[in-house]
mmCIF file of C-alpha atoms and ligand atoms in Angstrom:
data_model
loop_
_atom_site.group_PDB
_atom_site.id
_atom_site.type_symbol
_atom_site.label_atom_id
_atom_site.label_comp_id
_atom_site.label_asym_id
_atom_site.label_seq_id
_atom_site.Cartn_x
_atom_site.Cartn_y
_atom_site.Cartn_z
ATOM 1 C CA MET A 1 0.000 0.000 0.000
ATOM 2 C CA SER A 2 1.294 3.514 -0.752
ATOM 3 C CA PRO A 3 2.133 5.689 2.293
ATOM 4 C CA PRO A 4 -0.828 7.569 3.799
ATOM 5 C CA THR A 5 -1.405 10.959 2.274
ATOM 6 C CA THR A 6 -2.469 13.872 4.444
ATOM 7 C CA PRO A 7 -5.549 15.784 3.280
ATOM 8 C CA PRO A 8 -5.627 19.583 3.658
ATOM 9 C CA CYS A 9 -7.473 19.980 6.944
ATOM 10 C CA ALA A 10 -5.211 17.421 8.618
ATOM 11 C CA SER A 11 -2.546 20.106 9.050
ATOM 12 C CA SER A 12 -1.435 20.986 12.572
ATOM 13 C CA THR A 13 -3.211 24.362 12.314
ATOM 14 C CA PRO A 14 -6.000 24.529 14.927
ATOM 15 C CA ALA A 15 -9.512 24.434 13.430
ATOM 16 C CA SER A 16 -10.254 27.901 14.808
ATOM 17 C CA ALA A 17 -7.442 29.383 12.699
ATOM 18 C CA VAL A 18 -8.678 27.794 9.440
ATOM 19 C CA ALA A 19 -10.948 30.137 7.471
ATOM 20 C CA ASP A 20 -13.068 27.474 5.787
ATOM 21 C CA VAL A 21 -15.316 25.074 7.667
ATOM 22 C CA GLY A 22 -14.000 21.560 6.994
ATOM 23 C CA VAL A 23 -16.531 18.883 6.084
ATOM 24 C CA CYS A 24 -14.803 15.507 6.135
ATOM 25 C CA LEU A 25 -16.294 12.785 3.952
ATOM 26 C CA VAL A 26 -15.114 9.603 5.660
ATOM 27 C CA TYR A 27 -14.125 6.630 3.459
ATOM 28 C CA PRO A 28 -16.607 7.098 0.590
ATOM 29 C CA ASP A 29 -14.859 4.167 -1.105
ATOM 30 C CA LEU A 30 -16.135 1.949 1.754
ATOM 31 C CA LEU A 31 -19.176 3.879 3.001
ATOM 32 C CA GLY A 32 -20.593 5.394 -0.155
ATOM 33 C CA THR A 33 -23.761 3.575 -1.183
ATOM 34 C CA TYR A 34 -26.788 5.452 -2.521
ATOM 35 C CA GLY A 35 -24.910 8.690 -3.070
ATOM 36 C CA ASP A 36 -24.565 9.362 0.660
ATOM 37 C CA GLY A 37 -21.425 11.362 -0.145
ATOM 38 C CA GLY A 38 -23.849 14.007 -1.368
ATOM 39 C CA ASN A 39 -24.496 14.826 2.293
ATOM 40 C CA ALA A 40 -21.023 16.376 2.559
ATOM 41 C CA ARG A 41 -21.568 18.459 -0.578
ATOM 42 C CA ILE A 42 -24.894 19.716 0.746
ATOM 43 C CA LEU A 43 -23.393 20.776 4.081
ATOM 44 C CA ALA A 44 -20.595 22.674 2.329
ATOM 45 C CA GLN A 45 -22.904 24.295 -0.232
ATOM 46 C CA ARG A 46 -25.397 25.453 2.399
ATOM 47 C CA LEU A 47 -22.534 27.177 4.183
ATOM 48 C CA ARG A 48 -21.315 28.827 0.941
ATOM 49 C CA TRP A 49 -24.862 29.986 0.132
ATOM 50 C CA ARG A 50 -24.650 31.846 3.440
ATOM 51 C CA GLY A 51 -21.329 33.463 2.656
ATOM 52 C CA ILE A 52 -19.364 31.056 4.882
ATOM 53 C CA GLY A 53 -16.307 29.368 3.336
ATOM 54 C CA ALA A 54 -16.446 25.574 3.317
ATOM 55 C CA GLU A 55 -14.283 22.756 2.033
ATOM 56 C CA VAL A 56 -15.148 19.074 1.560
ATOM 57 C CA VAL A 57 -12.176 16.927 2.567
ATOM 58 C CA THR A 58 -12.562 13.484 1.032
ATOM 59 C CA VAL A 59 -10.655 10.817 2.956
ATOM 60 C CA ARG A 60 -10.306 7.439 1.284
ATOM 61 C CA LEU A 61 -8.935 4.223 2.736
ATOM 62 C CA GLY A 62 -5.165 4.737 3.116
ATOM 63 C CA ASP A 63 -5.482 8.520 3.625
ATOM 64 C CA ARG A 64 -4.862 9.906 7.087
ATOM 65 C CA LEU A 65 -8.096 11.082 8.685
ATOM 66 C CA PRO A 66 -7.863 14.699 9.921
ATOM 67 C CA ALA A 67 -8.996 15.372 13.485
ATOM 68 C CA THR A 68 -9.462 19.096 12.772
ATOM 69 C CA CYS A 69 -12.590 19.228 10.610
ATOM 70 C CA GLU A 70 -15.793 20.660 12.042
ATOM 71 C CA LEU A 71 -18.104 18.058 10.489
ATOM 72 C CA TYR A 72 -17.706 14.372 9.613
ATOM 73 C CA VAL A 73 -20.008 12.447 7.285
ATOM 74 C CA LEU A 74 -20.245 8.640 7.117
ATOM 75 C CA GLY A 75 -22.543 6.916 4.630
ATOM 76 C CA GLY A 76 -24.001 3.471 4.050
ATOM 77 C CA GLY A 77 -22.050 0.430 2.980
ATOM 78 C CA GLU A 78 -21.987 -3.308 2.665
ATOM 79 C CA ASP A 79 -20.918 -5.574 5.517
ATOM 80 C CA ARG A 80 -17.282 -6.206 4.596
ATOM 81 C CA PRO A 81 -16.369 -2.635 3.608
ATOM 82 C CA GLN A 82 -18.063 -1.302 6.732
ATOM 83 C CA ALA A 83 -16.100 -3.769 8.906
ATOM 84 C CA LEU A 84 -12.906 -2.463 7.277
ATOM 85 C CA ALA A 85 -13.994 1.135 7.890
ATOM 86 C CA ALA A 86 -14.645 0.383 11.573
ATOM 87 C CA ALA A 87 -11.214 -1.234 11.969
ATOM 88 C CA GLU A 88 -9.521 1.768 10.334
ATOM 89 C CA LEU A 89 -11.421 4.272 12.493
ATOM 90 C CA ARG A 90 -10.482 2.404 15.669
ATOM 91 C CA ARG A 91 -6.828 2.155 14.653
ATOM 92 C CA ASP A 92 -6.661 5.791 13.543
ATOM 93 C CA GLY A 93 -8.539 7.397 16.464
ATOM 94 C CA ALA A 94 -8.925 10.798 14.724
ATOM 95 C CA LEU A 95 -12.716 10.620 14.438
ATOM 96 C CA SER A 96 -13.053 9.932 18.180
ATOM 97 C CA ARG A 97 -10.718 12.810 18.987
ATOM 98 C CA ALA A 98 -12.634 15.159 16.689
ATOM 99 C CA ALA A 99 -15.997 14.155 18.177
ATOM 100 C CA GLU A 100 -14.654 14.582 21.716
ATOM 101 C CA GLY A 101 -13.420 18.016 20.665
ATOM 102 C CA GLY A 102 -16.925 19.076 19.585
ATOM 103 C CA ALA A 103 -17.061 18.210 15.880
ATOM 104 C CA ALA A 104 -20.474 17.214 14.511
ATOM 105 C CA VAL A 105 -20.915 13.734 13.025
ATOM 106 C CA LEU A 106 -23.597 12.561 10.585
ATOM 107 C CA ALA A 107 -23.787 8.773 10.287
ATOM 108 C CA VAL A 108 -26.109 7.038 7.824
ATOM 109 C CA CYS A 109 -27.073 3.338 7.918
ATOM 110 C CA ALA A 110 -23.754 1.418 7.944
ATOM 111 C CA GLY A 111 -22.341 4.658 9.354
ATOM 112 C CA VAL A 112 -24.681 4.278 12.361
ATOM 113 C CA GLN A 113 -23.478 0.734 12.910
ATOM 114 C CA VAL A 114 -19.812 1.683 12.453
ATOM 115 C CA VAL A 115 -19.827 4.484 15.062
ATOM 116 C CA GLY A 116 -21.444 2.126 17.583
ATOM 117 C CA ARG A 117 -19.835 -0.390 19.916
ATOM 118 C CA ARG A 118 -20.224 -3.526 17.799
ATOM 119 C CA PHE A 119 -22.225 -4.924 14.927
ATOM 120 C CA LEU A 120 -22.973 -8.341 13.531
ATOM 121 C CA THR A 121 -22.226 -9.109 9.891
ATOM 122 C CA ALA A 122 -22.496 -12.327 7.900
ATOM 123 C CA ASP A 123 -18.831 -12.891 8.913
ATOM 124 C CA GLY A 124 -19.422 -12.470 12.649
ATOM 125 C CA ILE A 125 -19.261 -9.770 15.330
ATOM 126 C CA VAL A 126 -17.153 -6.704 14.506
ATOM 127 C CA ASP A 127 -16.052 -3.987 16.934
ATOM 128 C CA GLY A 128 -17.296 -0.539 15.910
ATOM 129 C CA ALA A 129 -15.449 2.722 16.394
ATOM 130 C CA GLY A 130 -17.136 3.045 19.817
ATOM 131 C CA LEU A 131 -18.215 6.690 19.570
ATOM 132 C CA VAL A 132 -21.839 5.982 20.474
ATOM 133 C CA ASP A 133 -23.359 3.491 22.907
ATOM 134 C CA LEU A 134 -25.313 1.350 20.449
ATOM 135 C CA ASP A 135 -25.160 -2.228 19.164
ATOM 136 C CA THR A 136 -26.391 -3.747 15.921
ATOM 137 C CA VAL A 137 -27.445 -7.359 15.354
ATOM 138 C CA ARG A 138 -29.323 -9.261 12.666
ATOM 139 C CA GLY A 139 -32.781 -9.231 14.258
ATOM 140 C CA LEU A 140 -35.224 -8.111 11.567
ATOM 141 C CA PRO A 141 -38.036 -10.320 10.230
ATOM 142 C CA ALA A 142 -36.746 -9.504 6.723
ATOM 143 C CA ARG A 143 -34.234 -7.091 5.200
ATOM 144 C CA ALA A 144 -35.629 -3.573 5.583
ATOM 145 C CA VAL A 145 -36.011 -2.168 2.069
ATOM 146 C CA GLY A 146 -38.215 0.728 1.043
ATOM 147 C CA GLU A 147 -39.564 4.101 2.054
ATOM 148 C CA LEU A 148 -38.729 5.376 5.526
ATOM 149 C CA ALA A 149 -40.558 8.302 7.140
ATOM 150 C CA VAL A 150 -39.593 9.586 10.588
ATOM 151 C CA ASP A 151 -41.143 12.079 13.014
ATOM 152 C CA PRO A 152 -38.126 13.597 14.776
ATOM 153 C CA ASP A 153 -38.020 14.189 18.509
ATOM 154 C CA PRO A 154 -39.974 17.450 18.977
ATOM 155 C CA GLY A 155 -37.054 19.021 20.831
ATOM 156 C CA LEU A 156 -35.028 19.018 17.613
ATOM 157 C CA GLY A 157 -37.450 21.371 15.846
ATOM 158 C CA LEU A 158 -37.422 19.328 12.625
ATOM 159 C CA PRO A 159 -40.340 18.444 10.319
ATOM 160 C CA ARG A 160 -41.299 14.889 9.291
ATOM 161 C CA LEU A 161 -38.318 13.355 7.470
ATOM 162 C CA SER A 162 -38.307 11.330 4.272
ATOM 163 C CA GLY A 163 -35.862 8.856 2.765
ATOM 164 C CA TYR A 164 -35.451 5.189 2.025
ATOM 165 C CA GLU A 165 -33.712 2.333 3.755
ATOM 166 C CA ASN A 166 -31.946 -0.876 2.790
ATOM 167 C CA HIS A 167 -30.352 -2.785 5.647
ATOM 168 C CA ALA A 168 -30.292 -6.067 7.531
ATOM 169 C CA GLY A 169 -29.039 -4.717 10.858
ATOM 170 C CA ALA A 170 -31.270 -3.954 13.859
ATOM 171 C CA THR A 171 -29.835 -1.339 16.210
ATOM 172 C CA THR A 172 -30.347 -1.077 19.979
ATOM 173 C CA LEU A 173 -29.472 2.236 21.631
ATOM 174 C CA GLY A 174 -27.756 2.366 25.017
ATOM 175 C CA PRO A 175 -29.606 3.940 27.969
ATOM 176 C CA GLY A 176 -28.228 7.471 27.495
ATOM 177 C CA VAL A 177 -28.771 7.609 23.725
ATOM 178 C CA GLN A 178 -31.990 9.044 22.231
ATOM 179 C CA PRO A 179 -33.443 8.049 18.862
ATOM 180 C CA LEU A 180 -33.554 10.743 16.189
ATOM 181 C CA GLY A 181 -37.293 10.169 16.041
ATOM 182 C CA THR A 182 -40.228 7.789 15.686
ATOM 183 C CA VAL A 183 -40.753 5.705 12.566
ATOM 184 C CA VAL A 184 -44.005 6.531 10.749
ATOM 185 C CA ARG A 185 -43.379 4.243 7.783
ATOM 186 C CA GLY A 186 -40.626 1.666 7.410
ATOM 187 C CA VAL A 187 -38.348 -0.039 9.922
ATOM 188 C CA GLY A 188 -35.542 2.297 11.045
ATOM 189 C CA ASN A 189 -33.566 0.851 13.959
ATOM 190 C CA GLY A 190 -35.859 -2.188 13.966
ATOM 191 C CA THR A 191 -35.955 -2.362 17.785
ATOM 192 C CA GLY A 192 -38.969 -0.483 19.144
ATOM 193 C CA HIS A 193 -40.264 2.365 17.023
ATOM 194 C CA GLY A 194 -37.224 4.604 16.726
ATOM 195 C CA ASP A 195 -34.912 5.574 13.933
ATOM 196 C CA GLY A 196 -31.289 6.565 14.354
ATOM 197 C CA PHE A 197 -29.824 8.363 17.329
ATOM 198 C CA VAL A 198 -28.817 11.749 18.653
ATOM 199 C CA ALA A 199 -25.889 11.877 21.086
ATOM 200 C CA GLY A 200 -24.307 15.256 21.727
ATOM 201 C CA ARG A 201 -23.354 16.595 18.303
ATOM 202 C CA MET A 202 -23.619 13.193 16.652
ATOM 203 C CA LEU A 203 -26.705 12.308 14.632
ATOM 204 C CA GLY A 204 -27.414 8.955 13.023
ATOM 205 C CA THR A 205 -30.223 7.698 10.810
ATOM 206 C CA TYR A 206 -31.163 4.843 8.493
ATOM 207 C CA LEU A 207 -32.489 7.425 6.001
ATOM 208 C CA HIS A 208 -30.799 7.436 2.597
ATOM 209 C CA GLY A 209 -31.792 9.963 -0.043
ATOM 210 C CA PRO A 210 -29.181 11.401 0.494
ATOM 211 C CA VAL A 211 -30.898 12.340 3.754
ATOM 212 C CA LEU A 212 -29.728 15.967 3.665
ATOM 213 C CA ALA A 213 -30.931 16.477 0.076
ATOM 214 C CA ARG A 214 -34.415 15.419 1.089
ATOM 215 C CA ASN A 215 -34.343 17.041 4.508
ATOM 216 C CA LEU A 216 -32.481 20.341 4.406
ATOM 217 C CA GLU A 217 -33.492 21.145 7.971
ATOM 218 C CA VAL A 218 -31.266 18.297 9.207
ATOM 219 C CA ALA A 219 -28.341 19.836 7.310
ATOM 220 C CA ASP A 220 -29.021 23.190 8.944
ATOM 221 C CA LEU A 221 -29.310 21.596 12.388
ATOM 222 C CA LEU A 222 -25.859 20.015 11.974
ATOM 223 C CA LEU A 223 -24.433 23.285 10.673
ATOM 224 C CA SER A 224 -25.902 25.245 13.569
ATOM 225 C CA TRP A 225 -24.126 22.883 15.974
ATOM 226 C CA VAL A 226 -20.764 23.979 14.588
ATOM 227 C CA VAL A 227 -21.253 27.583 13.409
ATOM 228 C CA GLY A 228 -24.082 28.776 15.682
ATOM 229 C CA THR A 229 -26.959 30.889 14.357
ATOM 230 C CA LEU A 230 -27.063 30.559 10.569
ATOM 231 C CA PRO A 231 -27.314 33.631 8.330
ATOM 232 C CA PRO A 232 -30.128 33.532 5.723
ATOM 233 C CA LEU A 233 -29.569 31.585 2.504
ATOM 234 C CA GLU A 234 -28.628 33.387 -0.694
ATOM 235 C CA GLN A 235 -30.419 30.676 -2.741
ATOM 236 C CA PRO A 236 -33.745 30.030 -0.955
ATOM 237 C CA ALA A 237 -35.454 28.871 -4.183
ATOM 238 C CA ALA A 238 -33.509 25.595 -4.074
ATOM 239 C CA ASP A 239 -35.092 24.815 -0.708
ATOM 240 C CA ALA A 240 -38.632 25.132 -2.051
ATOM 241 C CA GLU A 241 -37.840 22.520 -4.707
ATOM 242 C CA ALA A 242 -36.383 20.105 -2.132
ATOM 243 C CA ARG A 243 -39.364 20.559 0.204
ATOM 244 C CA GLY A 244 -41.716 19.866 -2.709
ATOM 245 C CA LEU A 245 -39.911 16.599 -3.433
ATOM 246 C CA ARG A 246 -40.149 15.601 0.228
ATOM 247 C CA ALA A 247 -43.866 16.356 0.387
ATOM 248 C CA GLU A 248 -44.402 14.186 -2.692
ATOM 249 C CA ARG A 249 -42.385 11.269 -1.269
ATOM 250 C CA LEU A 250 -44.061 11.503 2.156
ATOM 251 C CA ALA A 251 -47.497 11.479 0.561
ATOM 252 C CA ALA A 252 -46.555 8.294 -1.293
ATOM 253 C CA ALA A 253 -44.922 6.655 1.755
ATOM 254 C CA VAL A 254 -47.373 7.489 4.507
ATOM 255 C CA GLY A 255 -50.567 7.226 2.450
ATOM 256 C CA GLY A 256 -53.223 4.506 2.683
ATOM 257 C CA GLY A 257 -51.020 1.430 2.192
ATOM 258 C CA ALA A 258 -48.637 2.013 5.111
ATOM 259 C CA ARG A 259 -50.402 -0.309 7.603
ATOM 260 C CA ALA A 260 -50.819 -3.096 5.080
ATOM 261 C CA TRP A 261 -47.141 -2.749 4.219
ATOM 262 C CA TRP A 262 -46.177 -3.122 7.893
ATOM 263 C CA ARG A 263 -48.286 -6.298 8.295
ATOM 264 C CA ARG A 264 -46.710 -7.809 5.185
ATOM 265 C CA TYR A 265 -43.238 -6.878 6.397
ATOM 266 C CA GLN A 266 -43.765 -8.507 9.784
ATOM 267 C CA ARG A 267 -44.934 -11.692 8.100
ATOM 268 C CA GLY A 268 -41.716 -11.553 6.059
ATOM 269 C CA THR A 269 -43.609 -11.603 2.750
HETATM 270 N N1 LIG B 301 -24.536 -3.541 5.787
HETATM 271 C C1 LIG B 301 -25.468 -2.921 6.670
HETATM 272 C C2 LIG B 301 -26.751 -3.701 6.816
HETATM 273 O O1 LIG B 301 -27.139 -4.402 5.907
HETATM 274 C C3 LIG B 301 -25.754 -1.476 6.252
HETATM 275 C C4 LIG B 301 -26.441 -1.357 4.908
HETATM 276 C C5 LIG B 301 -26.469 0.044 4.389
HETATM 277 O O2 LIG B 301 -25.655 0.886 4.767
HETATM 278 N N2 LIG B 301 -27.376 0.330 3.461
HETATM 279 O O3 LIG B 301 -27.381 -3.606 7.837
#
């Protein structure tokens, strides 16, 4: 393997002295299903549309992970690549250091499982990066595939969220970890009625879409955690289009067939 390369925001300059907000896209070559890397682009663009400089730092397997970015984004993946990602994150330690230092983390699907304590794959139990007290096993009646709609915890001030899911893992949150919200349609964590988690400045969800393209308010929540009160957008028209798409998808997902879908899913048919 070639020696690790150091991406720009891995310099020894403290984050506070760097003009641009660093959005680190973590191992998109391992955790990059369903265009989840788009979440990093959306975070950066929504900062730029507010006149705030932002840079996406893409870190692939073999690159050194910077501990100095303000935001970290982990996407979905298949079992073996996600096991490799977890091993790298544990060995490297930079993501844990960044999170302990106050960076925000968005973890989607395999990303949720990877930041947890351990997860079960077809090859056996794998240790996660251990950032969040959660465990994932194979406990679903059938693979969870399809629309996912979530009512977020009211304290988060977010509207109903839309996306889709495709996973075999069922995630149990530790006692101090709250779900992102309640599943209205679909499976989510698959243990109880919750989807994802919120722990400090870390937010996880089984929503693909990419989740931030469908749910811009989640992007702004993450951004507010690292830059504080957000100035108004210079491109508000783009938001109206995204909200229209979400309304359309939610109407399709939560409409009349949702209960029948749930009964079929539980029967495994
Ligand atoms: N491999 C994991 C599972 O099947 C995550 C899948 C995903 O990220 N879409 O549970």
